[in-house]
Short mmCIF file of C-alpha atoms in Angstrom, two decimals:
data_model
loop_
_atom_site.label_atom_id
_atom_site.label_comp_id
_atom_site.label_asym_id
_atom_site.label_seq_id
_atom_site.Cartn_x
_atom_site.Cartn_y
_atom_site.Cartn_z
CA UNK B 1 116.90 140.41 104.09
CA UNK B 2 114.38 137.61 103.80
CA UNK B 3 112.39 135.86 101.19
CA UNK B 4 108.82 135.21 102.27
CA UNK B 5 107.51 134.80 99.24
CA UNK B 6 107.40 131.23 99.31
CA UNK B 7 105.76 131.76 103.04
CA UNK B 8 109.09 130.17 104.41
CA UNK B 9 111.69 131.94 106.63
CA UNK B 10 114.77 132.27 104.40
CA UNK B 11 117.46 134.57 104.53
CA UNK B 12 118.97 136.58 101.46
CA UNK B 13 122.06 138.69 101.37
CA UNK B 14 121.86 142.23 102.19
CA UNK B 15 122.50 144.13 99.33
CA UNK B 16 126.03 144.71 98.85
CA UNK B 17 126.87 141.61 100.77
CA UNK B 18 129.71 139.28 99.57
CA UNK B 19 126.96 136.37 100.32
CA UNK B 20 125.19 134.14 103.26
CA UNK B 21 127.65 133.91 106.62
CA UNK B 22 128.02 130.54 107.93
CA UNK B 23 125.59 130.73 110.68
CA UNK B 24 122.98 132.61 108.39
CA UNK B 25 123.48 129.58 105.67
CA UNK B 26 123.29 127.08 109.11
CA UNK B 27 119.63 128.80 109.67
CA UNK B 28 117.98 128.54 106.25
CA UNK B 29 118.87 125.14 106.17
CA UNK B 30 117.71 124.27 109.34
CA UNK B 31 114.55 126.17 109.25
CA UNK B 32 114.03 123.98 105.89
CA UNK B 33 114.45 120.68 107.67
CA UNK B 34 112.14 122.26 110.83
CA UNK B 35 109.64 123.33 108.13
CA UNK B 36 109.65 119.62 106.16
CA UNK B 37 109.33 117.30 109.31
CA UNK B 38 106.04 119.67 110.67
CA UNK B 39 104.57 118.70 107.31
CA UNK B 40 105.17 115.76 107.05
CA UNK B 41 103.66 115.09 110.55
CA UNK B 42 100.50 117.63 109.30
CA UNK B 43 100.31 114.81 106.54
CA UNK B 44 100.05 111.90 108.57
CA UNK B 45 97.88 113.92 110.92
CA UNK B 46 95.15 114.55 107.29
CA UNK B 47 96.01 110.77 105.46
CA UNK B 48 95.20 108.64 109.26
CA UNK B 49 91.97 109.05 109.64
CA UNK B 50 91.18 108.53 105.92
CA UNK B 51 93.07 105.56 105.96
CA UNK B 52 91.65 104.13 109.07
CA UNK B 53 88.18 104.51 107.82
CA UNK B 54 89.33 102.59 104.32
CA UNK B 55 91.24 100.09 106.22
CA UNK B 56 88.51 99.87 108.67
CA UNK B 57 85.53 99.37 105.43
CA UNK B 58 87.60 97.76 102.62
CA UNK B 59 90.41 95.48 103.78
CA UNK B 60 89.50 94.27 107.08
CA UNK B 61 86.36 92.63 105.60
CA UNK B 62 88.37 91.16 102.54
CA UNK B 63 90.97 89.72 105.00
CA UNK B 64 88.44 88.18 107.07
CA UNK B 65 86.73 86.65 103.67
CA UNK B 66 90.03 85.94 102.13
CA UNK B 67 91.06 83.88 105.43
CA UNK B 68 87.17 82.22 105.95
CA UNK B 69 87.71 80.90 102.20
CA UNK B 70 91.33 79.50 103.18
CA UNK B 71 89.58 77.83 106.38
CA UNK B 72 86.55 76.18 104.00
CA UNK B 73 89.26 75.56 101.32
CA UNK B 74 91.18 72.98 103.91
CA UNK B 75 87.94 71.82 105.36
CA UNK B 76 86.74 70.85 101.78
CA UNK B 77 90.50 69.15 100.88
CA UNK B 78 89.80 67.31 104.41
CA UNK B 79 86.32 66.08 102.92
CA UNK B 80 87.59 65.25 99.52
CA UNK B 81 90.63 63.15 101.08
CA UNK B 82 88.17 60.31 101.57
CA UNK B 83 86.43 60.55 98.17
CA UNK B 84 86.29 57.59 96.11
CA UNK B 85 87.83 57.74 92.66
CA UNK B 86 91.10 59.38 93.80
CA UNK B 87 94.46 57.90 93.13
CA UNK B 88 97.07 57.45 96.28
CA UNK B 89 99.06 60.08 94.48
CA UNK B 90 96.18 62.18 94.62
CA UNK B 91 95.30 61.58 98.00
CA UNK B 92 99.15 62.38 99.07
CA UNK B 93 98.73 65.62 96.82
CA UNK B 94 95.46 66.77 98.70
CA UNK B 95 97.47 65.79 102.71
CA UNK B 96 99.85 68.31 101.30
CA UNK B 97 97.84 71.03 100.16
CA UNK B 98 95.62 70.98 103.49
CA UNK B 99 99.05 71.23 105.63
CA UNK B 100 100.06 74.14 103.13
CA UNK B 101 96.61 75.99 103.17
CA UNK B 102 96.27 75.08 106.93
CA UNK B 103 99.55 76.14 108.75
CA UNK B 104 99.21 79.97 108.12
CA UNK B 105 95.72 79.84 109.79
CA UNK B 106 96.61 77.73 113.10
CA UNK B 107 96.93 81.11 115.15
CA UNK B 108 94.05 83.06 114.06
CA UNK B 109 90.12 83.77 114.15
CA UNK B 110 89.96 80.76 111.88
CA UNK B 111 91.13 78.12 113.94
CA UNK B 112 88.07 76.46 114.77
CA UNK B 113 88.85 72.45 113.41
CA UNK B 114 92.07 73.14 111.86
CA UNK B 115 94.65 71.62 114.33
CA UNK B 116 92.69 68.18 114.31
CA UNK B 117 92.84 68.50 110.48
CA UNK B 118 96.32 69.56 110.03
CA UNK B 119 97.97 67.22 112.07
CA UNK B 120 96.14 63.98 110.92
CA UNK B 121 97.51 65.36 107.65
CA UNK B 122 100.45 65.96 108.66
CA UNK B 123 100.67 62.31 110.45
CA UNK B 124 99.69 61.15 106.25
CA UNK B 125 102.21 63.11 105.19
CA UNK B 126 104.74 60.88 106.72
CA UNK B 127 103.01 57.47 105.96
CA UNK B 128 100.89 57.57 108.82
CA UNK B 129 98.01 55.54 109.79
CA UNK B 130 95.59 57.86 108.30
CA UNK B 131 97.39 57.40 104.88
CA UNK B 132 97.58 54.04 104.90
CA UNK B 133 100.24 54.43 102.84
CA UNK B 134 103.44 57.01 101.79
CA UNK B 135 102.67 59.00 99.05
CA UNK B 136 104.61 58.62 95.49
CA UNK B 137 108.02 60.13 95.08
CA UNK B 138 109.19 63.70 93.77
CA UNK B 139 108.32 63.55 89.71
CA UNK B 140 106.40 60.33 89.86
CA UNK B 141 103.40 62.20 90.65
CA UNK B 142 102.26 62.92 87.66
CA UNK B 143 102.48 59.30 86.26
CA UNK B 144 100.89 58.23 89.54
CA UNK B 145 97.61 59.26 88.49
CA UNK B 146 95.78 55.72 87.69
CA UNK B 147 94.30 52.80 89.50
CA UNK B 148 97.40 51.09 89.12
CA UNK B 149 98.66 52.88 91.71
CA UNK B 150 96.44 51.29 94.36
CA UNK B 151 98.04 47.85 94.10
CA UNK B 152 101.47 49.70 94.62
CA UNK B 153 103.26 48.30 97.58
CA UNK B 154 104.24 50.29 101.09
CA UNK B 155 108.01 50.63 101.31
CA UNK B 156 109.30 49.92 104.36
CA UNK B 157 113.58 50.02 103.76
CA UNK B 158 115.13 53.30 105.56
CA UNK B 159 117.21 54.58 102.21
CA UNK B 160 113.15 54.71 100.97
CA UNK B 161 111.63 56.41 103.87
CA UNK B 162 114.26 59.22 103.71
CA UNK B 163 113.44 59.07 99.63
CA UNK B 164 110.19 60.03 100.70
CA UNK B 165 110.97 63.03 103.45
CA UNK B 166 112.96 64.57 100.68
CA UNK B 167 109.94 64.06 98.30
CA UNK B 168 107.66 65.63 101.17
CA UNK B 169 109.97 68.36 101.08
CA UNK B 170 110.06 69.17 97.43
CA UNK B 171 106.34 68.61 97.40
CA UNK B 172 105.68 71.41 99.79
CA UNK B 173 107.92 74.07 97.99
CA UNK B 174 106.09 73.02 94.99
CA UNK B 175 103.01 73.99 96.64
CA UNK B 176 104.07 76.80 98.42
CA UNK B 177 106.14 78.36 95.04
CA UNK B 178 102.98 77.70 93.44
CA UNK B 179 100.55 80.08 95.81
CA UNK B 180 103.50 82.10 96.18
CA UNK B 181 103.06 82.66 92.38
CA UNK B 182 100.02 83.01 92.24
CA UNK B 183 100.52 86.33 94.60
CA UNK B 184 103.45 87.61 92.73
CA UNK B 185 101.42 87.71 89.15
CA UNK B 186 98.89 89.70 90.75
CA UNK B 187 101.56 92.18 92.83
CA UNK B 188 103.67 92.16 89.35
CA UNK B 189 100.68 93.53 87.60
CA UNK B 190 100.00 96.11 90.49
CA UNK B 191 103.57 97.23 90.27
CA UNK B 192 103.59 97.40 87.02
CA UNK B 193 100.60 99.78 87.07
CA UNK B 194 102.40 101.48 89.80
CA UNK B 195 105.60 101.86 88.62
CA UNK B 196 104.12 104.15 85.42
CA UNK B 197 102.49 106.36 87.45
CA UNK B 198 105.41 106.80 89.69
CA UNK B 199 107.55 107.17 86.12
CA UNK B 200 105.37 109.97 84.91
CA UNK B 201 105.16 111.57 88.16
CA UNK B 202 108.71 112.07 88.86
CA UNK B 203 109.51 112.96 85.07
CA UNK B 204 107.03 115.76 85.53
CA UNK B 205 108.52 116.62 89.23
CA UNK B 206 112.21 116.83 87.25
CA UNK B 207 110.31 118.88 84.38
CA UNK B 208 108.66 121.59 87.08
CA UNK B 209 111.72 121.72 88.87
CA UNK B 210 114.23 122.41 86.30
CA UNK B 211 111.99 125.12 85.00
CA UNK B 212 111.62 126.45 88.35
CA UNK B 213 115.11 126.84 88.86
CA UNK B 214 115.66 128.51 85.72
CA UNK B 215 113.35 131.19 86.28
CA UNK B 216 114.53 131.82 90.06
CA UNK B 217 118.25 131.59 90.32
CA UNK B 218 117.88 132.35 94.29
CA UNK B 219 116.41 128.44 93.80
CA UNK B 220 119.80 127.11 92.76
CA UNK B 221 122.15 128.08 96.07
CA UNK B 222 120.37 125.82 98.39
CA UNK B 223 122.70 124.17 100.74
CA UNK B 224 124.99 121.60 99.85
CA UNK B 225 126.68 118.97 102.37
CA UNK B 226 128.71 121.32 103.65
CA UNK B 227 126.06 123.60 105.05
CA UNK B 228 124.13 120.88 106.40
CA UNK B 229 126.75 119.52 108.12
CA UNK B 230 127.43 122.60 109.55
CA UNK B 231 123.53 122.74 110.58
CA UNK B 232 124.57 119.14 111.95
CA UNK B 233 127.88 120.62 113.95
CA UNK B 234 125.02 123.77 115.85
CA UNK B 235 125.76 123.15 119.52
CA UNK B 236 123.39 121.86 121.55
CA UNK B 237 121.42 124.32 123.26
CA UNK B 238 120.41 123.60 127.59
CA UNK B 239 116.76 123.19 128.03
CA UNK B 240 116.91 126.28 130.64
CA UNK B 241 118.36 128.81 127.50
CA UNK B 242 116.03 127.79 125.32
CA UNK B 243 112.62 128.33 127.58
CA UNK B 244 114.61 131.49 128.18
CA UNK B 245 114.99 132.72 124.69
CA UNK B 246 111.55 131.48 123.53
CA UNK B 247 109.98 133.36 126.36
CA UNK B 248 111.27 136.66 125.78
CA UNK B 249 110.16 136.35 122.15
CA UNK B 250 106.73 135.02 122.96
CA UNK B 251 106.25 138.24 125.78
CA UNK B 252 107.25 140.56 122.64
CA UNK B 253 105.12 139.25 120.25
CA UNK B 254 102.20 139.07 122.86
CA UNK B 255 103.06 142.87 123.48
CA UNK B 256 102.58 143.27 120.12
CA UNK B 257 99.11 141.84 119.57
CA UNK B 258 96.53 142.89 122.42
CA UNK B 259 93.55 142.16 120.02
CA UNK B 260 91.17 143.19 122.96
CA UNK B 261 92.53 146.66 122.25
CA UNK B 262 91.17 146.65 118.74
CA UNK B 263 88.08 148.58 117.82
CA UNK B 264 88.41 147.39 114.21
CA UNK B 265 86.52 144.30 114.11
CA UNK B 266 88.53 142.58 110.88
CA UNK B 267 91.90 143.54 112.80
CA UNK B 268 90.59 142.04 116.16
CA UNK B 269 89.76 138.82 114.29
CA UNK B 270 92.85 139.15 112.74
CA UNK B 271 94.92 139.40 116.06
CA UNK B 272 93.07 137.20 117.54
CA UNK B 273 93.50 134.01 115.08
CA UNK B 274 97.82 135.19 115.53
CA UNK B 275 97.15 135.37 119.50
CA UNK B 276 95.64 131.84 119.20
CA UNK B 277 98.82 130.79 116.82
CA UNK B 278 101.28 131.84 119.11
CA UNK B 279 100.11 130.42 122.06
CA UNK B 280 100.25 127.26 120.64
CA UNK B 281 103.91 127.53 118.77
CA UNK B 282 104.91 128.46 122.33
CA UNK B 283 103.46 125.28 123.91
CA UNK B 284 105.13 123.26 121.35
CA UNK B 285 108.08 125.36 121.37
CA UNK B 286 107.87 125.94 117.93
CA UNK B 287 110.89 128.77 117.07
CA UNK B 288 109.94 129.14 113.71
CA UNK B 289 106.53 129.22 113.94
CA UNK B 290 107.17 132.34 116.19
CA UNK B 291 109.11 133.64 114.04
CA UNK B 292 106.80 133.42 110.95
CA UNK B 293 104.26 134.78 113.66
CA UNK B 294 106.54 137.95 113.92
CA UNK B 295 106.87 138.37 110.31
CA UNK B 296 102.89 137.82 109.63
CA UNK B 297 102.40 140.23 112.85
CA UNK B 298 104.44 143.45 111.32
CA UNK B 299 106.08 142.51 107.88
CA UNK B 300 107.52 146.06 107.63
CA UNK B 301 110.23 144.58 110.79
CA UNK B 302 110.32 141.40 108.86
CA UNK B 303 114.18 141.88 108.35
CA UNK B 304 114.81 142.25 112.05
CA UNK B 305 116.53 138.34 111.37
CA UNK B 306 118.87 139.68 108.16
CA UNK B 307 120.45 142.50 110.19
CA UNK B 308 121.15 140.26 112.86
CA UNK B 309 124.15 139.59 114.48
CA UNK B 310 125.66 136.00 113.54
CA UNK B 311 125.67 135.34 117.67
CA UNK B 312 121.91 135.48 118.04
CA UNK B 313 121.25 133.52 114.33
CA UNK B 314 123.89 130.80 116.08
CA UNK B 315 121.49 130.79 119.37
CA UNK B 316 118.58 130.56 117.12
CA UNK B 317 119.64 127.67 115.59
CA UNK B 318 121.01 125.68 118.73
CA UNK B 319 116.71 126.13 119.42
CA UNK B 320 116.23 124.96 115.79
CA UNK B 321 118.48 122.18 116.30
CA UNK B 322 116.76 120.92 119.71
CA UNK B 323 113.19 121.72 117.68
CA UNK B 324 114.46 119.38 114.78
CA UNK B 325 115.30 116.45 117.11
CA UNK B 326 112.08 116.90 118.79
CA UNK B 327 109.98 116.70 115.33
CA UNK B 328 112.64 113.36 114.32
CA UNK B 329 111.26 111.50 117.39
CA UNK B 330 107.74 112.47 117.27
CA UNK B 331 107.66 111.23 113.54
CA UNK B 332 109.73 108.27 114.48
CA UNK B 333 106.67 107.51 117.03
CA UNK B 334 103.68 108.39 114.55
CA UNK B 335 105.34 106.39 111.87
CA UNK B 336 106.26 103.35 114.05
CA UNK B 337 102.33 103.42 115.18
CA UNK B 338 101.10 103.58 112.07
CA UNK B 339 103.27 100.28 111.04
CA UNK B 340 102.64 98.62 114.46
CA UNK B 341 98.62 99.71 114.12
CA UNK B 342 98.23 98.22 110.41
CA UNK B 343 100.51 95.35 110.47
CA UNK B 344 103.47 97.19 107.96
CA UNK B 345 106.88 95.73 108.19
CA UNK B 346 109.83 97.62 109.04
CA UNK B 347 111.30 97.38 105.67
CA UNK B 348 108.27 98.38 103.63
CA UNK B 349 108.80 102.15 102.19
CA UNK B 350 106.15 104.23 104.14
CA UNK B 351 104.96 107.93 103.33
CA UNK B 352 101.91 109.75 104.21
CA UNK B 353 101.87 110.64 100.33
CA UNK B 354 101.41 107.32 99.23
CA UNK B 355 100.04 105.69 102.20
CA UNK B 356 96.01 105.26 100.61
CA UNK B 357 97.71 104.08 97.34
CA UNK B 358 99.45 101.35 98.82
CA UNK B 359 96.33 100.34 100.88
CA UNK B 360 94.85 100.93 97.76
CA UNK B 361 96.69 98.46 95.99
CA UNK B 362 96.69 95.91 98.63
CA UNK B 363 93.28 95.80 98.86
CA UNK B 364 92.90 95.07 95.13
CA UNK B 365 95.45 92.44 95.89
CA UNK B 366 93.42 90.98 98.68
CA UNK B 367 90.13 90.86 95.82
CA UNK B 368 92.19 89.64 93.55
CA UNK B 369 93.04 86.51 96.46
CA UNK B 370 89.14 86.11 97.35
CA UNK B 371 87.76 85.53 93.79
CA UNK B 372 90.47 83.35 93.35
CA UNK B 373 89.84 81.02 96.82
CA UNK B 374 86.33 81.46 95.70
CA UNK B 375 87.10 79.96 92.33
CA UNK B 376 89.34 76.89 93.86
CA UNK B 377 86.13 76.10 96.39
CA UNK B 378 84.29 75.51 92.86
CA UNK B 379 86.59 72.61 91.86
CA UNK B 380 85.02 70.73 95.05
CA UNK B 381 81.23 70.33 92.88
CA UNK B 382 82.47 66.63 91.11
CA UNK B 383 85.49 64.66 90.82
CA UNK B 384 86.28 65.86 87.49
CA UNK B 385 86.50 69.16 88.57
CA UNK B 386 88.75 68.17 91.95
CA UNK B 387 90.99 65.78 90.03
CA UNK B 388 91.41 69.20 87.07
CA UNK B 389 92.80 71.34 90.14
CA UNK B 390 95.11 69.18 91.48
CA UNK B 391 96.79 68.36 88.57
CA UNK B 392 97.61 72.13 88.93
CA UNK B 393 99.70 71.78 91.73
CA UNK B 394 101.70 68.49 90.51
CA UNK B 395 105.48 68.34 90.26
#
């Protein structure tokens, strides 16, 4: 027999029957797998186009204002270099946080100025001419901070210059761990918020499911790893056979229908919606669609599948098998497009479920990031407020 009255295809034993045969457990639990990758591709087929449009609206305008504020951020540190009233130290500290701000934008729209401004920096950075002269070592930066520091002489030995490379080099992880923090409190937060909902959701998934398999035992003998490895071990099926087989069903269940024979206008429409289903499952070579198709089309024969034999359910499922593969690669494709399309890395978890969250989340992320460049730009109005920031990012 079969259970449709979860609107799947799943077979049940006859009555009498000792239980499932191999091939019959092989077909519910391919026709499971068949049936979960064609949703999962009907999801990413309803969440793209909402997404793009969000994308499209929301984030692509933050990034752009997120990245202009990073741009007027170095130009600013650029102007403020040659202000009067800041100490060497601080002068060294503001060369380092315009090669820190600038480097991420040297390749985009941004550009415009900021490989003349990053490499004189970078040229002060190592005790250039537009220093004048190297900037303070490691933790003497935050004693550096008075006049005195402008009568400080230039060292010249090589045991000091390779001081100062290292103190570059702590300098700019300083800088970096401190942006880098700055991110991570406001992710931390997100995930925090996150991580909740995701708590209560799968508490109350566990809740419904346990119930649900209390009240319907038939729930409980899904297949283990042993039947899907035996839905694994289905030969493979030539191209030629399976045309073959799917043909002969389709010109049955086309025999079947004739809607232009109908007088009865709600059964026309009625054939004539499962004329229009079929000839697509056949153009995607969708067995079990064809198969639901036959069940929908005269449910009375709907146990034409239980009774039989276990070498036509074992040809059925070398098609099942060959559909399965075909739905792996097409979401392999959709998925990889969707990463490649919005910039998601390989090893960020991806699902058309929580697809608009995450976007959601990022682009509270990416306000976050604006009001705070827009807030740093502020400390630019006086030197009071300049020489306050910096002391932010000091070892």
């Amino acid at each position: 027999m079969t259970d449709s009255s979860t609107g799947a295809i799943r077979l049940v034993p006859l009555p009498g029957a000792a239980g499932l045969s191999a091939p019959q457990r092989s077909f519910n639990t391919l026709t499971k797998q068949v049936a979960a990758r064609r949703a999962r591709l009907r999801a990413w087929e309803a969440v793209w186009p909402a997404f793009q449009q969000r994308y499209l609206d929301e984030w692509v305008p933050l990034a752009r204002a997120a990245t202009g504020h990073e741009a007027e951020l170095v130009r600013r540190l650029d102007v403020a270099f040659d202000m009067k009233g800041l100490t060497k130290a601080e002068r060294a500290l503001v060369s380092e946080l315009v090669v820190a701000f600038a480097r991420p934008l040297l390749d985009g729209d941004a550009a415009d100025g900021l490989h003349e401004i990053h490499a004189r920096h970078q040229r002060s950075r190592r005790g250039g001419e537009a220093a004048g002269a190297a900037p303070p070592h490691g933790r003497d930066r935050k004693r550096a901070g008075t006049a005195d520091d402008d009568a400080a002489p230039a060292r010249s030995e090589a045991p000091a210059a390779a001081a100062e490379d290292e103190s570059d080099e702590a300098m700019m992880r300083h800088i970096q761990a401190e942006l880098d923090a700055q991110e991570a409190r406001a992710a931390a937060e997100a995930a925090a918020r996150d991580a909740g909902r995701s708590q209560r959701r799968r508490a109350s998934r566990r809740k419904s499911a346990d119930a649900a398999a209390a009240d319907d035992p038939a729930a409980q003998d899904g297949p283990d790893d042993a039947e899907r490895a035996a839905a694994e071990a289905v030969p493979e099926l030539p191209p030629v056979q399976i045309s073959r087989s799917l043909r002969e069903l389709y010109r049955r269940l086309a025999s079947a229908l004739h809607p232009d024979r109908e007088t009865d206008p709600d059964e026309h429409a009625r054939k004539t919606d499962l004329m229009q289903r079929l000839n697509r499952a056949y153009d995607r070579q969708d067995l079990l669609q064809l198969l639901e198709l036959e069940r929908d089309l005269n449910p009375a024969g709907a146990d034409r599948l239980a009774g039989a034999g276990d070498e036509l359910l074992q040809h059925y499922n070398g098609i099942l098998k060959a559909q399965l593969g075909a739905l792996d690669r097409e979401l392999h494709r959709v998925e990889s497009d969707f990463r490649h399309g919005y910039g998601i890395g390989a090893s960020a978890i991806l699902a058309p479920d929580t697809a608009l969250r995450t976007l959601g989340a990022d682009i509270a992320a990416l306000r976050r990031a604006v009001a705070q460049r827009e807030r740093d730009l502020q400390a630019f109005r006086d030197l009071g407020s300049l020489k306050d920031w910096l002391r932010g990012f000091e070892a």
